[in-house]
Amino acid sequence: MPFFDSFCAEVYMQPIFNIAREKDNHLFYKSYANDKGILQFHSQIELYFVDEGKMESWVNGHYRLLSAGEMSVSLSYDSHAYKTPEYSRSSVLIIPPHICEEFIIATKGKKATNPFICDKDTVKKIKDCYEEIKRANIGKIEQLGYIYVILGIVMEKVFLEPSTDIGDPALSSKILSYINENFKSGITPSQIASHVGYSPSYISRYFKSCFNITLTKYLTIIRLKNAIMLMHEGKHSSTYCSLESGFSSMRTFYRAFYNEFGCSPKEYLAKNE
């Protein structure tokens, strides 16, 4: 099976809001061996470097098999995922919006036409700054300087263009955080709209335009994800897992599960043990 087909088979579900990442307001950097990341999005900027081997990378519908010395760029709320086909060593730099407010303003309402940087000299310049950022004795101002050098290079290389899915980051974060904190209680789109102070019709249009998925569909996806996690634990019945995840009935759960996976929960678990 081609790399793209096998990769999409694992990440075809809609991207999930990473609430844990969203709540972490610190600069984050780390190295990995044979990494794999689910399809997700958050408000932070995420720069992913392939140091050795190869990595499959997906950003906002763009796919590339990255080699050593190449990288991907995920701006605020860009959906992204990674997978190691055989072997890789990689590094990530995640920058919260409050650290780079000027960059956030400059890129607001824009998307990268090519979210991959494959010129190895350019990636080396960025990676050199990344290594400086990690220095134990670096001062905050010097560190911020290197961050902006990196972001300046990124702006030149990813070819930003206006996007039709322009949203308000604060409103998006408020909606997504509320969903992630309350989806198990069976919240509805109307309750979500009431929480953020807008009409249901406006919030439905807003959500679809920002995230390319309906609000109802997104609620279903995160409930399925939670139910699958519980079922994999093997401690509870399907009924418990579905109701604990916010589904109103077993009939609704089974229908949603089959529509998403084309099989029953039992068949899914048998294939994915």
mmCIF file of C-alpha atoms in Angstrom:
data_model
loop_
_atom_site.group_PDB
_atom_site.id
_atom_site.type_symbol
_atom_site.label_atom_id
_atom_site.label_comp_id
_atom_site.label_asym_id
_atom_site.label_seq_id
_atom_site.Cartn_x
_atom_site.Cartn_y
_atom_site.Cartn_z
ATOM 1 C CA MET A 1 0.000 0.000 0.000
ATOM 2 C CA PRO A 2 1.429 3.473 -0.885
ATOM 3 C CA PHE A 3 2.612 5.635 2.009
ATOM 4 C CA PHE A 4 -0.207 8.141 1.480
ATOM 5 C CA ASP A 5 -2.938 5.486 1.447
ATOM 6 C CA SER A 6 -1.656 3.716 4.554
ATOM 7 C CA PHE A 7 -1.219 7.003 6.387
ATOM 8 C CA CYS A 8 -4.699 8.270 5.552
ATOM 9 C CA ALA A 9 -6.174 4.954 6.662
ATOM 10 C CA GLU A 10 -4.968 5.758 10.165
ATOM 11 C CA VAL A 11 -5.842 9.456 10.312
ATOM 12 C CA TYR A 12 -9.067 9.608 8.274
ATOM 13 C CA MET A 13 -11.094 10.577 11.323
ATOM 14 C CA GLN A 14 -11.618 14.287 11.768
ATOM 15 C CA PRO A 15 -8.925 16.199 13.693
ATOM 16 C CA ILE A 16 -9.365 16.484 17.450
ATOM 17 C CA PHE A 17 -8.760 19.604 19.535
ATOM 18 C CA ASN A 18 -5.764 18.899 21.794
ATOM 19 C CA ILE A 19 -7.027 20.377 25.057
ATOM 20 C CA ALA A 20 -3.922 19.341 27.016
ATOM 21 C CA ARG A 21 -1.673 21.174 24.576
ATOM 22 C CA GLU A 22 -4.026 24.173 24.545
ATOM 23 C CA LYS A 23 -3.768 24.541 28.322
ATOM 24 C CA ASP A 24 0.041 24.461 28.267
ATOM 25 C CA ASN A 25 1.221 28.044 27.816
ATOM 26 C CA HIS A 26 4.933 27.249 27.922
ATOM 27 C CA LEU A 27 7.457 27.014 25.101
ATOM 28 C CA PHE A 28 7.896 23.303 24.397
ATOM 29 C CA TYR A 29 10.696 21.390 22.690
ATOM 30 C CA LYS A 30 11.480 17.695 22.630
ATOM 31 C CA SER A 31 13.167 14.981 20.560
ATOM 32 C CA TYR A 32 11.550 11.665 19.626
ATOM 33 C CA ALA A 33 12.391 8.256 18.203
ATOM 34 C CA ASN A 34 9.880 6.692 15.775
ATOM 35 C CA ASP A 35 7.218 9.247 16.650
ATOM 36 C CA LYS A 36 3.548 9.122 15.716
ATOM 37 C CA GLY A 37 0.918 11.791 16.357
ATOM 38 C CA ILE A 38 -2.846 11.656 15.872
ATOM 39 C CA LEU A 39 -4.680 14.151 13.691
ATOM 40 C CA GLN A 40 -5.188 17.181 15.938
ATOM 41 C CA PHE A 41 -5.120 20.966 16.147
ATOM 42 C CA HIS A 42 -4.461 23.670 18.746
ATOM 43 C CA SER A 43 -3.694 27.396 18.863
ATOM 44 C CA GLN A 44 0.075 26.938 19.236
ATOM 45 C CA ILE A 45 2.496 27.045 16.325
ATOM 46 C CA GLU A 46 4.139 23.651 15.824
ATOM 47 C CA LEU A 47 7.399 23.169 13.915
ATOM 48 C CA TYR A 48 8.372 19.550 13.317
ATOM 49 C CA PHE A 49 11.883 18.546 12.211
ATOM 50 C CA VAL A 50 12.973 15.196 10.768
ATOM 51 C CA ASP A 51 16.521 14.604 12.002
ATOM 52 C CA GLU A 52 17.048 11.037 10.778
ATOM 53 C CA GLY A 53 15.068 8.598 8.651
ATOM 54 C CA LYS A 54 11.678 9.506 7.186
ATOM 55 C CA MET A 55 8.368 10.801 8.548
ATOM 56 C CA GLU A 56 4.950 10.958 6.953
ATOM 57 C CA SER A 57 3.413 14.359 7.612
ATOM 58 C CA TRP A 58 -0.077 15.745 7.016
ATOM 59 C CA VAL A 59 -0.963 19.426 7.495
ATOM 60 C CA ASN A 60 -4.341 20.877 6.455
ATOM 61 C CA GLY A 61 -4.855 18.324 3.695
ATOM 62 C CA HIS A 62 -1.278 18.591 2.415
ATOM 63 C CA TYR A 63 0.774 15.388 2.574
ATOM 64 C CA ARG A 64 4.502 14.783 2.266
ATOM 65 C CA LEU A 65 6.957 12.037 3.118
ATOM 66 C CA LEU A 66 9.662 14.090 4.830
ATOM 67 C CA SER A 67 13.320 13.048 4.813
ATOM 68 C CA ALA A 68 16.123 13.960 7.202
ATOM 69 C CA GLY A 69 16.795 17.696 7.093
ATOM 70 C CA GLU A 70 13.205 18.629 6.184
ATOM 71 C CA MET A 71 10.361 19.981 8.321
ATOM 72 C CA SER A 72 6.651 20.773 8.527
ATOM 73 C CA VAL A 73 4.937 23.945 9.734
ATOM 74 C CA SER A 74 1.559 23.985 11.504
ATOM 75 C CA LEU A 75 0.189 27.454 12.239
ATOM 76 C CA SER A 76 -2.550 28.203 14.784
ATOM 77 C CA TYR A 77 -5.466 25.749 14.459
ATOM 78 C CA ASP A 78 -3.891 23.898 11.515
ATOM 79 C CA SER A 79 -4.811 20.209 11.618
ATOM 80 C CA HIS A 80 -1.711 18.019 11.587
ATOM 81 C CA ALA A 81 -0.503 14.469 12.133
ATOM 82 C CA TYR A 82 2.710 12.468 11.838
ATOM 83 C CA LYS A 83 3.758 8.866 11.409
ATOM 84 C CA THR A 84 7.059 6.998 11.165
ATOM 85 C CA PRO A 85 6.848 4.424 8.325
ATOM 86 C CA GLU A 86 10.014 2.550 9.377
ATOM 87 C CA TYR A 87 12.540 4.576 11.377
ATOM 88 C CA SER A 88 12.910 8.207 12.383
ATOM 89 C CA ARG A 89 14.395 10.575 14.877
ATOM 90 C CA SER A 90 12.632 13.925 15.074
ATOM 91 C CA SER A 91 12.324 17.141 17.057
ATOM 92 C CA VAL A 92 9.453 19.503 17.737
ATOM 93 C CA LEU A 93 9.224 23.155 18.737
ATOM 94 C CA ILE A 94 5.817 24.362 19.941
ATOM 95 C CA ILE A 95 5.329 28.104 20.424
ATOM 96 C CA PRO A 96 2.296 29.442 22.355
ATOM 97 C CA PRO A 97 0.546 32.461 20.786
ATOM 98 C CA HIS A 98 1.276 34.801 23.709
ATOM 99 C CA ILE A 99 5.024 34.474 23.047
ATOM 100 C CA CYS A 100 4.763 35.628 19.419
ATOM 101 C CA GLU A 101 1.787 37.985 19.249
ATOM 102 C CA GLU A 102 3.194 39.965 16.299
ATOM 103 C CA PHE A 103 3.520 36.770 14.257
ATOM 104 C CA ILE A 104 -0.035 35.733 15.151
ATOM 105 C CA ILE A 105 -1.325 39.126 13.982
ATOM 106 C CA ALA A 106 0.712 38.949 10.762
ATOM 107 C CA THR A 107 -0.602 35.477 9.883
ATOM 108 C CA LYS A 108 -4.208 35.936 11.033
ATOM 109 C CA GLY A 109 -6.663 34.880 8.349
ATOM 110 C CA LYS A 110 -3.937 33.190 6.282
ATOM 111 C CA LYS A 111 -2.962 29.618 5.518
ATOM 112 C CA ALA A 112 0.276 28.140 4.214
ATOM 113 C CA THR A 113 -0.007 26.985 0.595
ATOM 114 C CA ASN A 114 2.952 24.678 1.235
ATOM 115 C CA PRO A 115 3.408 23.811 4.932
ATOM 116 C CA PHE A 116 6.681 21.954 4.330
ATOM 117 C CA ILE A 117 10.211 23.347 4.168
ATOM 118 C CA CYS A 118 12.473 20.963 2.275
ATOM 119 C CA ASP A 119 15.468 23.174 1.495
ATOM 120 C CA LYS A 120 18.018 21.653 3.843
ATOM 121 C CA ASP A 121 20.112 24.807 4.186
ATOM 122 C CA THR A 122 17.028 26.719 5.330
ATOM 123 C CA VAL A 123 16.016 23.972 7.738
ATOM 124 C CA LYS A 124 19.563 23.927 9.137
ATOM 125 C CA LYS A 125 19.348 27.668 9.875
ATOM 126 C CA ILE A 126 16.074 27.112 11.712
ATOM 127 C CA LYS A 127 17.414 24.064 13.542
ATOM 128 C CA ASP A 128 20.523 26.000 14.647
ATOM 129 C CA CYS A 129 18.211 28.590 16.239
ATOM 130 C CA TYR A 130 16.215 25.749 17.785
ATOM 131 C CA GLU A 131 19.376 24.419 19.436
ATOM 132 C CA GLU A 132 20.174 27.899 20.793
ATOM 133 C CA ILE A 133 16.660 28.174 22.255
ATOM 134 C CA LYS A 134 17.318 24.964 24.200
ATOM 135 C CA ARG A 135 20.539 26.255 25.791
ATOM 136 C CA ALA A 136 20.360 25.977 29.569
ATOM 137 C CA ASN A 137 21.775 29.433 30.269
ATOM 138 C CA ILE A 138 19.906 31.403 27.604
ATOM 139 C CA GLY A 139 18.097 34.563 28.707
ATOM 140 C CA LYS A 140 14.425 35.187 27.950
ATOM 141 C CA ILE A 141 15.071 38.100 25.589
ATOM 142 C CA GLU A 142 17.752 36.205 23.659
ATOM 143 C CA GLN A 143 15.461 33.185 23.442
ATOM 144 C CA LEU A 144 12.632 35.356 22.118
ATOM 145 C CA GLY A 145 15.030 36.754 19.522
ATOM 146 C CA TYR A 146 15.793 33.283 18.180
ATOM 147 C CA ILE A 147 12.069 32.460 18.126
ATOM 148 C CA TYR A 148 11.398 35.475 15.916
ATOM 149 C CA VAL A 149 14.329 34.636 13.641
ATOM 150 C CA ILE A 150 12.744 31.214 13.132
ATOM 151 C CA LEU A 151 9.278 32.654 12.517
ATOM 152 C CA GLY A 152 10.695 35.225 10.102
ATOM 153 C CA ILE A 153 12.245 32.452 8.013
ATOM 154 C CA VAL A 154 9.025 30.441 8.188
ATOM 155 C CA MET A 155 6.970 33.390 6.881
ATOM 156 C CA GLU A 156 9.267 33.663 3.861
ATOM 157 C CA LYS A 157 9.147 29.970 3.002
ATOM 158 C CA VAL A 158 5.595 28.654 3.473
ATOM 159 C CA PHE A 159 3.861 31.082 1.072
ATOM 160 C CA LEU A 160 0.928 32.424 3.073
ATOM 161 C CA GLU A 161 -2.316 33.297 1.310
ATOM 162 C CA PRO A 162 -5.696 34.583 2.538
ATOM 163 C CA SER A 163 -7.979 31.877 3.872
ATOM 164 C CA THR A 164 -11.764 31.770 3.658
ATOM 165 C CA ASP A 165 -12.033 30.130 7.101
ATOM 166 C CA ILE A 166 -11.173 33.230 9.116
ATOM 167 C CA GLY A 167 -12.183 32.960 12.738
ATOM 168 C CA ASP A 168 -11.677 34.581 16.095
ATOM 169 C CA PRO A 169 -9.015 32.569 18.007
ATOM 170 C CA ALA A 170 -10.511 33.508 21.380
ATOM 171 C CA LEU A 171 -14.008 32.376 20.352
ATOM 172 C CA SER A 172 -12.666 29.196 18.747
ATOM 173 C CA SER A 173 -10.724 28.314 21.877
ATOM 174 C CA LYS A 174 -13.746 29.024 24.097
ATOM 175 C CA ILE A 175 -15.999 26.775 22.005
ATOM 176 C CA LEU A 176 -13.497 23.933 21.785
ATOM 177 C CA SER A 177 -12.568 24.067 25.461
ATOM 178 C CA TYR A 178 -16.238 23.984 26.487
ATOM 179 C CA ILE A 179 -16.860 20.987 24.240
ATOM 180 C CA ASN A 180 -13.883 19.078 25.591
ATOM 181 C CA GLU A 181 -14.890 19.740 29.175
ATOM 182 C CA ASN A 182 -18.585 18.861 28.711
ATOM 183 C CA PHE A 183 -19.079 16.445 25.787
ATOM 184 C CA LYS A 184 -19.606 13.503 28.160
ATOM 185 C CA SER A 185 -22.694 15.185 29.612
ATOM 186 C CA GLY A 186 -24.530 15.081 26.284
ATOM 187 C CA ILE A 187 -24.299 18.785 25.417
ATOM 188 C CA THR A 188 -25.985 19.951 22.214
ATOM 189 C CA PRO A 189 -25.015 22.624 19.662
ATOM 190 C CA SER A 190 -27.708 24.880 21.173
ATOM 191 C CA GLN A 191 -26.146 24.606 24.630
ATOM 192 C CA ILE A 192 -22.716 25.372 23.202
ATOM 193 C CA ALA A 193 -24.080 28.443 21.419
ATOM 194 C CA SER A 194 -25.770 29.631 24.606
ATOM 195 C CA HIS A 195 -22.531 29.221 26.557
ATOM 196 C CA VAL A 196 -20.582 31.492 24.199
ATOM 197 C CA GLY A 197 -23.431 33.982 23.748
ATOM 198 C CA TYR A 198 -24.360 33.480 20.094
ATOM 199 C CA SER A 199 -27.285 31.964 18.222
ATOM 200 C CA PRO A 200 -27.110 28.261 17.307
ATOM 201 C CA SER A 201 -27.239 29.051 13.586
ATOM 202 C CA TYR A 202 -24.322 31.497 13.826
ATOM 203 C CA ILE A 203 -22.156 29.102 15.852
ATOM 204 C CA SER A 204 -22.910 26.246 13.459
ATOM 205 C CA ARG A 205 -21.823 28.350 10.456
ATOM 206 C CA TYR A 206 -18.806 29.703 12.323
ATOM 207 C CA PHE A 207 -17.609 26.249 13.388
ATOM 208 C CA LYS A 208 -17.970 24.799 9.890
ATOM 209 C CA SER A 209 -16.122 27.713 8.294
ATOM 210 C CA CYS A 210 -13.240 27.527 10.785
ATOM 211 C CA PHE A 211 -12.738 23.781 11.089
ATOM 212 C CA ASN A 212 -14.265 22.338 7.913
ATOM 213 C CA ILE A 213 -16.513 20.034 9.929
ATOM 214 C CA THR A 214 -20.003 20.523 11.305
ATOM 215 C CA LEU A 215 -20.392 21.043 15.032
ATOM 216 C CA THR A 216 -22.653 17.989 15.286
ATOM 217 C CA LYS A 217 -20.093 15.842 13.470
ATOM 218 C CA TYR A 218 -17.285 17.059 15.715
ATOM 219 C CA LEU A 219 -19.268 16.173 18.844
ATOM 220 C CA THR A 220 -19.852 12.699 17.434
ATOM 221 C CA ILE A 221 -16.160 12.224 16.620
ATOM 222 C CA ILE A 222 -14.843 13.107 20.072
ATOM 223 C CA ARG A 223 -17.501 10.926 21.703
ATOM 224 C CA LEU A 224 -16.496 8.001 19.497
ATOM 225 C CA LYS A 225 -12.847 8.597 20.316
ATOM 226 C CA ASN A 226 -13.588 8.513 24.035
ATOM 227 C CA ALA A 227 -15.773 5.407 23.723
ATOM 228 C CA ILE A 228 -13.042 3.574 21.805
ATOM 229 C CA MET A 229 -10.484 4.485 24.455
ATOM 230 C CA LEU A 230 -12.757 3.058 27.163
ATOM 231 C CA MET A 231 -13.488 -0.098 25.172
ATOM 232 C CA HIS A 232 -9.774 -0.732 24.628
ATOM 233 C CA GLU A 233 -9.357 -0.787 28.409
ATOM 234 C CA GLY A 234 -11.570 -3.872 28.465
ATOM 235 C CA LYS A 235 -13.128 -3.029 31.833
ATOM 236 C CA HIS A 236 -16.623 -1.952 30.797
ATOM 237 C CA SER A 237 -19.532 -2.929 28.561
ATOM 238 C CA SER A 238 -20.267 -1.163 25.284
ATOM 239 C CA THR A 239 -23.335 0.369 26.918
ATOM 240 C CA TYR A 240 -21.264 1.927 29.686
ATOM 241 C CA CYS A 241 -18.623 3.186 27.234
ATOM 242 C CA SER A 242 -21.189 4.810 24.948
ATOM 243 C CA LEU A 243 -23.247 6.496 27.668
ATOM 244 C CA GLU A 244 -20.106 7.598 29.532
ATOM 245 C CA SER A 245 -18.953 9.276 26.308
ATOM 246 C CA GLY A 246 -22.100 11.373 25.907
ATOM 247 C CA PHE A 247 -24.228 9.297 23.521
ATOM 248 C CA SER A 248 -27.926 9.500 24.362
ATOM 249 C CA SER A 249 -28.693 5.875 23.485
ATOM 250 C CA MET A 250 -27.083 2.665 22.241
ATOM 251 C CA ARG A 251 -28.951 3.021 18.959
ATOM 252 C CA THR A 252 -27.355 6.436 18.381
ATOM 253 C CA PHE A 253 -23.938 5.058 19.343
ATOM 254 C CA TYR A 254 -24.105 2.032 17.027
ATOM 255 C CA ARG A 255 -25.325 4.144 14.110
ATOM 256 C CA ALA A 256 -22.556 6.727 14.593
ATOM 257 C CA PHE A 257 -19.941 3.998 14.980
ATOM 258 C CA TYR A 258 -20.980 2.196 11.809
ATOM 259 C CA ASN A 259 -21.169 5.439 9.814
ATOM 260 C CA GLU A 260 -17.612 6.315 10.841
ATOM 261 C CA PHE A 261 -15.904 2.914 10.723
ATOM 262 C CA GLY A 262 -18.158 0.729 8.578
ATOM 263 C CA CYS A 263 -18.323 -1.981 11.239
ATOM 264 C CA SER A 264 -19.614 -2.702 14.731
ATOM 265 C CA PRO A 265 -17.621 -1.846 17.883
ATOM 266 C CA LYS A 266 -16.917 -5.559 18.418
ATOM 267 C CA GLU A 267 -15.573 -5.965 14.878
ATOM 268 C CA TYR A 268 -13.484 -2.807 15.235
ATOM 269 C CA LEU A 269 -11.851 -4.026 18.449
ATOM 270 C CA ALA A 270 -11.107 -7.420 16.896
ATOM 271 C CA LYS A 271 -9.315 -5.739 13.991
ATOM 272 C CA ASN A 272 -7.387 -3.287 16.170
ATOM 273 C CA GLU A 273 -6.225 -5.407 19.099
#
